Amino acid sequence: MRTKLSVLLLISTMLMGLLGCGNKQNTEPDSASSNAANSSNEVVTIKVFHSNIGTIPNNVLDNPVMQEIEKRIGVKLDFSPFNGGSQEDANQRLSTLIASGDLPDLIITNDGSINQLLLKNNMIEPLDELIASYGTDLTKNVKEGLDYSKAMYSQGQDKLYFVPGLIGDESFYPMGYDLVFQVRGDLLAKMGKTELTSLDDLLAYGKEAQKLEPANAEGQKTYLTGIPFSDAGGWDYVDWNVSHNDGFAGVNGFSYLDSERNTLVPRFTDPDNSFWKAMKFWNTAYLDGLLDPESVTMKGQQVQDKGKALRYHLGLANWQIGWPNNEILSKKDPEKGFVPTLLDAKSDYNFFRFASPVGNNMLWSISKNSEHKDKVMAFMNLAASWEGVELMWNGTEGALWEMKDGVPKSLPADPDKPADPDAAKKEGNTYMAPNFIINGKTINTDKNWKVKYSDNAPEQYITSMTEAEKQFIKDHNLDYPTQIFEDREHYSINTSLIDPVQADPTSDISAIEQKIKTYLDTNIARVIYSKDEAAFTAAKDKFITDLKGMDIDKVMDFYKNGFEENKKKLADVQ
Amino acid sequence: MKLKTYTLKTKLIILYVFSIMLPLLLISQMILSIYQKQIVNQTIQLTDESSKQTSQNVENMLEEYSSLLSQFSFDDTLRNYLNPARSYENIEDSIDAYQYYLKPITYDFVTRNSTNSLKVYFLNETLLQGLGIYERVDESISKLDRYQLAVEHKFRTIWTREGNELYVSRMIGSLVGVPYGVVSIELQQDRLYALIGESNPRDKLIVILDEQGTVISSNDRSLQGSSWLGKSYYTQIRQEKHGMMDLNDNGKFKLLYRNLQGKDLPSWTIVTQVPLDTLLKEANQVRNTGLAMMAGTLLLSILFIIFFVNRMTNRIRNLVRVMSSVKKGTLTKAPESDIQDEVGMLTTSFNLMVDGLDNSIQENMRVQLSLKDAEIKKQEAELYALQSQINPHFLFNTLESIRMKLLVLPQNETASNMIFNLSKILRKALNWKHDIIPLREELEFVRSYLDIQKSRFRDKIEDQLEVEEALMDYPIPKLIIQPLVENSIKHGIERKKGRGHIWISVQSGHQGIEVVVKDDGLGIPPDRLAHLQETLGMRREERPERESIGIVNVHDRVVLHYGEGYGLQIESEEQLGTIIRIRLPRGGE
């Protein structure tokens, strides 16, 4: 019987062998159906949305940093959901993605209302289990940020939904003029000045500068500066530096956070505050022909383009005018250069450097629909690990840095060659840091070195300075330009208690808020563009009256109360 | 060698090779060849379909751009805002223009397109530039192909390539054709590439040529920007709407081409080049793999067939060998297995036949031996009887008696009877030809014998015969009573003092016929009786040779003739006499 069976089996096998080749079936495993929890070595492309990203040249970047990330964690980043634009563009894009049900795997936005919407509509994944499985560096290095987020952003749920960016950041940039005015040091020198001290000085500088340099090298007309009023919220630049000099930070709820008193004060409806001081300044600048008239129709990109083309003599922030010093260095211009200046700055409380001990308001969340939650968390963990953070800040070894005496240090700039303004783009680190960094701490406590390797070689700062900056530090006896404000007692503001306060997107407060934002978008420029002082005063009065008529006080109260409540919550967390 | 002489195994394998293996190989070869051609044809067909689809997709994408451009170009309000005659001396007018119209109409584009590729070049001198979209026409813009050609061709859609960038543009102007500006969109080459970039250029090269024969996109990115104008077939592929041709250019290729068709579409050609060598190589690989698999499978099957045929023919060969030995007289059985096929059944039947034959031979031999034995016994009896009758002692005694009678004349009658009886005995002994005789004749023989003995011993012997008349013709083997009577006289009465009696009776009973010979002679000593009874109870072959030939011979012949259960019984008591019973069946045979 056994023989009979074996004969039958043999015959069946032969028949199958004979016939089988005619019926070839795909027996490969269905690679597309891989489970989300399957954290294999397979390279996975995750779609990323970042609302404040610089312009990304391709949806998927191919550079050493990206290759290293892929090698380390098997993740490719696809920026197709949004590859650059204004905050307004970003919000529109994200709203479209939400509406079309096509949420990217990783969502990073500082729009509190959208984040609330995502959480309220159950569109994002609780992160606790993912962190437990794939996020050891998150809990090891930035636990305080996670605890803070759970307490502040999870709307009472005992789960973590958002991971804030740059937890523990102190935003130290030796040549980073992010919160202070920056003027052309070479023009100042030509004017016979070493510094400016007031806004009036600045106006005088503008006029003088236009005379000294009425057009750029290409013959295009120059201005003091431009403000991208055509971007939603572009008016934020109006009082950006003036309020910082006064120790205020513009925050949610149309308010300032007064760093000295740690309280919220009106931003738009107090006729004698920093905002209106700045508004008056810009009106004067406009009337004097110093403000680029196209400001009213420009978007941020155009302002940056003009800044790079050295059509502006004043910068309100490095990025606002497109990091012109990099352009100057790349052209090896022997004299030009922007230097910081502190105008009418208070002596004790200022806002010249960002600080986010428990993270900023750029919140990271993972879409519930993502098929690669494990890989997204792997990327988030990389952004919290020392190795990942240092890769993002500095690029790969040998390109922009090297190990020297057991410490990683930036490569010194070659004095004989013009600096390549795109070096960090080619390496890829510029697309990653600081936007994709969660662990913002400056010192790697495992290795005891600074995570930004340029800070491990401060003696090399000077090799990356323009001639004007070199002159500036010499005149002021500094090691680096931003050291100018470091002798002050308080020069950074932590907004982590006001950032989480958000009105429910469906509430009256939110409706009022939206209405006021639209009003601000369309009317701030109009006030600035008033034809004369009388018109300005009238426009100002109307502006304040209109806002009050729109119940701006209700919104301010809502945020003020929220801020006070968060103070208590923070006390509980601590 | 003739086929007839081949073994069954060889015949079966030849049958398999010619009826299965060769046809299968032949069919496989044919099928695979057809399949190979099919692969090539189907691939070309699929490529053609795919090329058609690609062409359709490219057309759809370009139409999308063209349609978007039309929206801007024919937008009355936009035209109104851009009208060079409109004054924006007051900056607020520019602010309003952007706030209320110029910005909102670009929302959709900006939201859907990741790069800021939309440009509206305008001639108005007072409108502010803005959004990175609206730009006043200056000297550099007026020199751009996308601007110049759009203005030149009025409201026609213009497709231009400037450097590596592709643009589509269209004039904005008054209804009578006075230009107000030009709207231009830069084509996202990634989108174009995405439509063709998936296939590997080594398997299928796809290029999109513009009307100047320059490659504007290809799945082989190194070809971008190269010119195909110099290719010999360039003119042909530009002439027909679509088609295909064979091409020998560093290898064999199939060239499929399609020219875009549409009012607002550019005169682009999509060319797909399929390397036939690679295709044939793949098809050959498929065929060779198929054949190798087939050969492997057939090899396996022939091994299986040989194994199977071997097993089958081995059993037949074994059976034939055993049959031969049986034929030669050796009754050997063939080894049996548990396989119950025809060969198995044949083996079983053959073994049963051998068993039967063996049994028959054994039985036959037994019968033959019995017959032989009976014949010998009979002959022994006859010889003994004859020997008895003619033995010199008997004859001497008989003749001595006759002589003595003759001496005494008054006894001449007795002598005469003796002679008469002797002659009867001799005659019987000599004339009994048959083995079976009627009881009557045996009794007559006994009578003659008794009479002789009685004449010899005068009145010493007295006899009595009691025989049912009906039994007189009862057939019995000859000489079964006379030896018993002789035995009684010889061993019982002759040496007894005084007279002796012999009773002979033949009676029919329930259990058959009983012949009793009884005497009152000396009897048999117990040990001798026991020995005799034991001898009678033994089978003949167990018995010592020539044992008590008289009585035992009678017993043996009765048993041989009638079978077990019949024969002699002896009872005797010393000095009292002996009774011998012969049991015979009722029917006689």
mmCIF file of C-alpha atoms in Angstrom, chain A residues 266-539:
data_model
loop_
_atom_site.group_PDB
_atom_site.id
_atom_site.type_symbol
_atom_site.label_atom_id
_atom_site.label_comp_id
_atom_site.label_asym_id
_atom_site.label_seq_id
_atom_site.Cartn_x
_atom_site.Cartn_y
_atom_site.Cartn_z
ATOM 1 C CA PRO A 266 -2.058 93.849 24.187
ATOM 2 C CA ARG A 267 -0.051 94.004 21.007
ATOM 3 C CA PHE A 268 -2.340 95.882 18.608
ATOM 4 C CA THR A 269 -4.702 97.885 20.775
ATOM 5 C CA ASP A 270 -2.220 99.642 23.040
ATOM 6 C CA PRO A 271 -1.501 102.874 21.074
ATOM 7 C CA ASP A 272 1.762 103.492 22.900
ATOM 8 C CA ASN A 273 3.496 100.171 22.742
ATOM 9 C CA SER A 274 6.256 98.631 20.648
ATOM 10 C CA PHE A 275 3.889 97.758 17.819
ATOM 11 C CA TRP A 276 2.739 101.299 17.240
ATOM 12 C CA LYS A 277 6.269 102.598 17.725
ATOM 13 C CA ALA A 278 7.264 100.283 14.893
ATOM 14 C CA MET A 279 4.215 101.158 12.786
ATOM 15 C CA LYS A 280 5.150 104.814 13.019
ATOM 16 C CA PHE A 281 8.673 103.973 12.049
ATOM 17 C CA TRP A 282 7.576 102.091 8.910
ATOM 18 C CA ASN A 283 5.121 104.798 7.936
ATOM 19 C CA THR A 284 7.929 107.288 8.112
ATOM 20 C CA ALA A 285 10.175 104.932 6.190
ATOM 21 C CA TYR A 286 7.492 104.555 3.517
ATOM 22 C CA LEU A 287 6.956 108.263 3.304
ATOM 23 C CA ASP A 288 10.730 108.759 3.060
ATOM 24 C CA GLY A 289 10.861 106.230 0.211
ATOM 25 C CA LEU A 290 12.905 103.800 2.307
ATOM 26 C CA LEU A 291 10.397 100.957 2.478
ATOM 27 C CA ASP A 292 10.209 98.918 -0.679
ATOM 28 C CA PRO A 293 6.811 99.930 -2.095
ATOM 29 C CA GLU A 294 6.333 96.423 -3.455
ATOM 30 C CA SER A 295 6.300 95.168 0.118
ATOM 31 C CA VAL A 296 2.577 95.276 0.014
ATOM 32 C CA THR A 297 2.413 92.744 -2.811
ATOM 33 C CA MET A 298 5.467 90.676 -2.010
ATOM 34 C CA LYS A 299 5.782 87.258 -0.510
ATOM 35 C CA GLY A 300 8.658 86.179 1.659
ATOM 36 C CA GLN A 301 10.539 84.580 -1.213
ATOM 37 C CA GLN A 302 10.674 87.817 -3.177
ATOM 38 C CA VAL A 303 11.914 89.711 -0.141
ATOM 39 C CA GLN A 304 14.635 87.096 0.319
ATOM 40 C CA ASP A 305 15.534 87.287 -3.364
ATOM 41 C CA LYS A 306 15.925 91.048 -3.133
ATOM 42 C CA GLY A 307 17.887 90.696 0.085
ATOM 43 C CA LYS A 308 20.280 88.237 -1.538
ATOM 44 C CA ALA A 309 20.636 90.656 -4.425
ATOM 45 C CA LEU A 310 21.751 93.253 -1.817
ATOM 46 C CA ARG A 311 18.858 95.523 -2.648
ATOM 47 C CA TYR A 312 18.163 96.068 1.056
ATOM 48 C CA HIS A 313 20.324 97.899 3.588
ATOM 49 C CA LEU A 314 18.497 96.618 6.594
ATOM 50 C CA GLY A 315 17.610 93.126 7.672
ATOM 51 C CA LEU A 316 14.911 92.355 10.195
ATOM 52 C CA ALA A 317 16.115 88.767 10.547
ATOM 53 C CA ASN A 318 18.735 86.711 8.777
ATOM 54 C CA TRP A 319 16.179 84.659 6.872
ATOM 55 C CA GLN A 320 13.994 87.655 6.086
ATOM 56 C CA ILE A 321 16.577 89.010 3.657
ATOM 57 C CA GLY A 322 17.944 85.617 2.612
ATOM 58 C CA TRP A 323 21.193 85.425 4.611
ATOM 59 C CA PRO A 324 22.953 88.135 2.544
ATOM 60 C CA ASN A 325 26.240 87.673 4.375
ATOM 61 C CA ASN A 326 26.528 84.216 2.789
ATOM 62 C CA GLU A 327 26.168 85.808 -0.628
ATOM 63 C CA ILE A 328 28.758 88.425 0.275
ATOM 64 C CA LEU A 329 31.168 85.734 1.495
ATOM 65 C CA SER A 330 30.622 83.654 -1.608
ATOM 66 C CA LYS A 331 31.526 86.606 -3.781
ATOM 67 C CA LYS A 332 34.514 87.325 -1.570
ATOM 68 C CA ASP A 333 33.376 90.926 -1.363
ATOM 69 C CA PRO A 334 36.240 92.680 0.406
ATOM 70 C CA GLU A 335 34.157 95.167 2.371
ATOM 71 C CA LYS A 336 30.408 94.542 2.549
ATOM 72 C CA GLY A 337 28.625 92.827 5.376
ATOM 73 C CA PHE A 338 25.661 93.015 7.741
ATOM 74 C CA VAL A 339 26.231 93.507 11.453
ATOM 75 C CA PRO A 340 23.751 93.462 14.346
ATOM 76 C CA THR A 341 22.566 96.581 16.021
ATOM 77 C CA LEU A 342 20.551 97.046 19.181
ATOM 78 C CA LEU A 343 18.325 100.098 18.794
ATOM 79 C CA ASP A 344 16.576 101.658 21.742
ATOM 80 C CA ALA A 345 17.078 98.329 23.488
ATOM 81 C CA LYS A 346 16.197 98.014 27.123
ATOM 82 C CA SER A 347 19.177 97.358 29.242
ATOM 83 C CA ASP A 348 17.759 94.484 31.254
ATOM 84 C CA TYR A 349 14.984 92.572 29.481
ATOM 85 C CA ASN A 350 15.279 91.845 25.748
ATOM 86 C CA PHE A 351 14.428 89.067 23.345
ATOM 87 C CA PHE A 352 17.515 88.460 21.248
ATOM 88 C CA ARG A 353 17.764 84.700 21.384
ATOM 89 C CA PHE A 354 15.168 81.939 21.172
ATOM 90 C CA ALA A 355 14.970 79.515 24.068
ATOM 91 C CA SER A 356 12.706 76.502 24.291
ATOM 92 C CA PRO A 357 13.614 74.426 27.347
ATOM 93 C CA VAL A 358 10.584 72.168 26.822
ATOM 94 C CA GLY A 359 10.382 72.562 23.065
ATOM 95 C CA ASN A 360 8.957 75.088 20.673
ATOM 96 C CA ASN A 361 5.479 75.229 19.197
ATOM 97 C CA MET A 362 6.497 73.284 16.091
ATOM 98 C CA LEU A 363 4.703 70.080 17.037
ATOM 99 C CA TRP A 364 5.408 66.666 15.524
ATOM 100 C CA SER A 365 2.595 64.158 15.153
ATOM 101 C CA ILE A 366 2.070 60.884 13.286
ATOM 102 C CA SER A 367 -0.934 60.343 11.071
ATOM 103 C CA LYS A 368 -3.255 57.563 12.144
ATOM 104 C CA ASN A 369 -3.397 56.411 8.520
ATOM 105 C CA SER A 370 0.341 56.040 8.205
ATOM 106 C CA GLU A 371 1.461 52.579 7.189
ATOM 107 C CA HIS A 372 4.932 53.223 8.529
ATOM 108 C CA LYS A 373 4.381 54.536 12.043
ATOM 109 C CA ASP A 374 7.351 52.545 13.290
ATOM 110 C CA LYS A 375 9.633 54.150 10.720
ATOM 111 C CA VAL A 376 8.296 57.636 11.422
ATOM 112 C CA MET A 377 9.029 57.081 15.080
ATOM 113 C CA ALA A 378 12.478 55.760 14.139
ATOM 114 C CA PHE A 379 13.076 59.079 12.366
ATOM 115 C CA MET A 380 11.749 61.049 15.342
ATOM 116 C CA ASN A 381 14.020 59.074 17.599
ATOM 117 C CA LEU A 382 16.948 59.878 15.315
ATOM 118 C CA ALA A 383 16.010 63.545 15.656
ATOM 119 C CA ALA A 384 16.268 63.140 19.427
ATOM 120 C CA SER A 385 19.475 61.092 19.509
ATOM 121 C CA TRP A 386 22.851 62.766 19.799
ATOM 122 C CA GLU A 387 24.145 60.974 16.705
ATOM 123 C CA GLY A 388 21.124 61.991 14.649
ATOM 124 C CA VAL A 389 21.087 65.555 15.864
ATOM 125 C CA GLU A 390 24.789 65.988 15.181
ATOM 126 C CA LEU A 391 24.366 64.551 11.672
ATOM 127 C CA MET A 392 21.566 67.004 11.013
ATOM 128 C CA TRP A 393 23.482 69.985 12.326
ATOM 129 C CA ASN A 394 26.872 69.207 10.820
ATOM 130 C CA GLY A 395 26.524 66.770 7.919
ATOM 131 C CA THR A 396 28.797 63.816 7.389
ATOM 132 C CA GLU A 397 32.388 63.596 8.530
ATOM 133 C CA GLY A 398 34.914 64.990 6.122
ATOM 134 C CA ALA A 399 32.537 67.249 4.242
ATOM 135 C CA LEU A 400 32.122 70.144 6.639
ATOM 136 C CA TRP A 401 33.848 68.830 9.775
ATOM 137 C CA GLU A 402 36.578 66.552 11.001
ATOM 138 C CA MET A 403 37.668 64.909 14.236
ATOM 139 C CA LYS A 404 40.477 66.879 15.806
ATOM 140 C CA ASP A 405 42.017 65.906 19.128
ATOM 141 C CA GLY A 406 39.088 63.597 19.746
ATOM 142 C CA VAL A 407 36.547 66.362 19.233
ATOM 143 C CA PRO A 408 34.529 66.991 16.076
ATOM 144 C CA LYS A 409 35.222 70.463 14.725
ATOM 145 C CA SER A 410 34.078 72.405 11.688
ATOM 146 C CA LEU A 411 36.548 72.591 8.859
ATOM 147 C CA PRO A 412 38.049 76.073 8.696
ATOM 148 C CA ALA A 413 37.041 78.153 5.696
ATOM 149 C CA ASP A 414 39.714 78.358 3.006
ATOM 150 C CA PRO A 415 40.736 82.011 2.941
ATOM 151 C CA ASP A 416 41.811 81.707 -0.679
ATOM 152 C CA LYS A 417 38.510 80.399 -1.951
ATOM 153 C CA PRO A 418 35.123 82.056 -1.993
ATOM 154 C CA ALA A 419 32.734 80.332 0.422
ATOM 155 C CA ASP A 420 30.220 78.092 -1.293
ATOM 156 C CA PRO A 421 26.834 79.467 -0.208
ATOM 157 C CA ASP A 422 25.270 76.133 -1.177
ATOM 158 C CA ALA A 423 27.751 73.946 0.718
ATOM 159 C CA ALA A 424 25.222 73.071 3.417
ATOM 160 C CA LYS A 425 22.563 72.448 0.778
ATOM 161 C CA LYS A 426 24.833 70.103 -1.124
ATOM 162 C CA GLU A 427 25.680 68.264 2.071
ATOM 163 C CA GLY A 428 22.015 68.309 3.036
ATOM 164 C CA ASN A 429 22.278 69.429 6.675
ATOM 165 C CA THR A 430 20.658 72.749 5.942
ATOM 166 C CA TYR A 431 17.399 70.978 5.048
ATOM 167 C CA MET A 432 17.434 69.114 8.348
ATOM 168 C CA ALA A 433 18.635 71.585 11.001
ATOM 169 C CA PRO A 434 17.024 73.121 12.868
ATOM 170 C CA ASN A 435 13.644 72.220 11.368
ATOM 171 C CA PHE A 436 13.931 68.478 11.926
ATOM 172 C CA ILE A 437 15.617 68.520 15.295
ATOM 173 C CA ILE A 438 13.749 67.442 18.394
ATOM 174 C CA ASN A 439 16.650 67.320 20.811
ATOM 175 C CA GLY A 440 17.711 70.983 20.756
ATOM 176 C CA LYS A 441 20.220 70.741 23.567
ATOM 177 C CA THR A 442 23.562 72.262 22.719
ATOM 178 C CA ILE A 443 25.892 69.918 24.575
ATOM 179 C CA ASN A 444 26.132 66.204 23.945
ATOM 180 C CA THR A 445 26.201 64.961 27.523
ATOM 181 C CA ASP A 446 27.417 61.519 26.450
ATOM 182 C CA LYS A 447 30.507 62.885 24.701
ATOM 183 C CA ASN A 448 30.777 66.228 26.445
ATOM 184 C CA TRP A 449 31.100 68.242 23.246
ATOM 185 C CA LYS A 450 28.855 70.756 21.515
ATOM 186 C CA VAL A 451 26.446 69.318 19.011
ATOM 187 C CA LYS A 452 27.075 72.110 16.538
ATOM 188 C CA TYR A 453 30.671 71.333 15.712
ATOM 189 C CA SER A 454 31.463 74.914 14.753
ATOM 190 C CA ASP A 455 30.988 75.698 18.449
ATOM 191 C CA ASN A 456 33.767 73.243 19.285
ATOM 192 C CA ALA A 457 36.144 75.542 17.372
ATOM 193 C CA PRO A 458 35.138 79.118 18.275
ATOM 194 C CA GLU A 459 38.498 80.295 17.072
ATOM 195 C CA GLN A 460 37.276 79.517 13.575
ATOM 196 C CA TYR A 461 34.199 81.731 13.765
ATOM 197 C CA ILE A 462 36.159 84.528 12.243
ATOM 198 C CA THR A 463 36.868 82.561 9.108
ATOM 199 C CA SER A 464 33.125 82.632 8.361
ATOM 200 C CA MET A 465 32.698 86.375 8.946
ATOM 201 C CA THR A 466 32.405 89.135 6.387
ATOM 202 C CA GLU A 467 34.908 91.947 6.528
ATOM 203 C CA ALA A 468 32.260 94.163 8.087
ATOM 204 C CA GLU A 469 31.621 91.639 10.845
ATOM 205 C CA LYS A 470 35.319 91.305 11.499
ATOM 206 C CA GLN A 471 35.498 95.075 11.848
ATOM 207 C CA PHE A 472 32.423 95.034 14.077
ATOM 208 C CA ILE A 473 33.861 92.575 16.603
ATOM 209 C CA LYS A 474 37.082 94.479 16.535
ATOM 210 C CA ASP A 475 35.351 97.787 17.210
ATOM 211 C CA HIS A 476 33.328 96.259 20.043
ATOM 212 C CA ASN A 477 36.013 93.964 21.361
ATOM 213 C CA LEU A 478 33.963 90.805 20.842
ATOM 214 C CA ASP A 479 34.719 87.203 19.854
ATOM 215 C CA TYR A 480 31.663 87.006 17.646
ATOM 216 C CA PRO A 481 28.972 89.539 16.696
ATOM 217 C CA THR A 482 26.001 88.243 18.728
ATOM 218 C CA GLN A 483 28.128 88.450 21.810
ATOM 219 C CA ILE A 484 27.067 92.082 21.756
ATOM 220 C CA PHE A 485 23.940 91.279 23.759
ATOM 221 C CA GLU A 486 25.223 88.442 25.883
ATOM 222 C CA ASP A 487 26.238 90.731 28.697
ATOM 223 C CA ARG A 488 22.601 91.488 29.356
ATOM 224 C CA GLU A 489 20.846 89.739 32.181
ATOM 225 C CA HIS A 490 17.779 88.547 30.225
ATOM 226 C CA TYR A 491 18.020 88.200 26.491
ATOM 227 C CA SER A 492 15.851 85.188 25.749
ATOM 228 C CA ILE A 493 12.163 84.545 26.197
ATOM 229 C CA ASN A 494 10.541 81.186 26.757
ATOM 230 C CA THR A 495 7.065 81.088 25.186
ATOM 231 C CA SER A 496 6.289 77.501 26.127
ATOM 232 C CA LEU A 497 3.430 78.472 28.439
ATOM 233 C CA ILE A 498 1.544 80.536 25.895
ATOM 234 C CA ASP A 499 2.251 78.363 22.831
ATOM 235 C CA PRO A 500 -0.104 75.553 23.938
ATOM 236 C CA VAL A 501 -3.040 77.928 24.484
ATOM 237 C CA GLN A 502 -5.337 77.469 21.522
ATOM 238 C CA ALA A 503 -8.963 78.290 20.977
ATOM 239 C CA ASP A 504 -11.160 75.418 19.898
ATOM 240 C CA PRO A 505 -11.374 75.713 16.091
ATOM 241 C CA THR A 506 -15.150 75.571 16.332
ATOM 242 C CA SER A 507 -15.471 78.168 19.090
ATOM 243 C CA ASP A 508 -16.531 81.805 18.884
ATOM 244 C CA ILE A 509 -13.078 82.830 20.027
ATOM 245 C CA SER A 510 -11.577 81.028 17.069
ATOM 246 C CA ALA A 511 -14.032 82.666 14.677
ATOM 247 C CA ILE A 512 -13.176 86.094 16.062
ATOM 248 C CA GLU A 513 -9.511 85.235 15.859
ATOM 249 C CA GLN A 514 -9.734 84.302 12.195
ATOM 250 C CA LYS A 515 -11.665 87.440 11.403
ATOM 251 C CA ILE A 516 -9.079 89.613 13.157
ATOM 252 C CA LYS A 517 -6.199 87.824 11.425
ATOM 253 C CA THR A 518 -7.738 88.586 8.054
ATOM 254 C CA TYR A 519 -8.208 92.159 9.133
ATOM 255 C CA LEU A 520 -4.570 92.398 10.163
ATOM 256 C CA ASP A 521 -3.438 90.780 6.892
ATOM 257 C CA THR A 522 -5.263 93.386 4.861
ATOM 258 C CA ASN A 523 -4.975 96.498 6.991
ATOM 259 C CA ILE A 524 -1.572 96.737 8.661
ATOM 260 C CA ALA A 525 0.079 97.537 5.363
ATOM 261 C CA ARG A 526 -2.651 100.057 4.614
ATOM 262 C CA VAL A 527 -1.927 101.920 7.852
ATOM 263 C CA ILE A 528 1.790 101.937 7.102
ATOM 264 C CA TYR A 529 1.088 103.181 3.606
ATOM 265 C CA SER A 530 -0.767 106.214 4.983
ATOM 266 C CA LYS A 531 0.091 109.277 2.995
ATOM 267 C CA ASP A 532 0.932 111.558 5.915
ATOM 268 C CA GLU A 533 1.023 111.795 9.669
ATOM 269 C CA ALA A 534 -2.605 112.814 9.964
ATOM 270 C CA ALA A 535 -3.721 109.991 7.748
ATOM 271 C CA PHE A 536 -1.571 107.631 9.789
ATOM 272 C CA THR A 537 -3.108 108.809 13.052
ATOM 273 C CA ALA A 538 -6.593 108.458 11.635
ATOM 274 C CA ALA A 539 -5.816 105.026 10.247
#
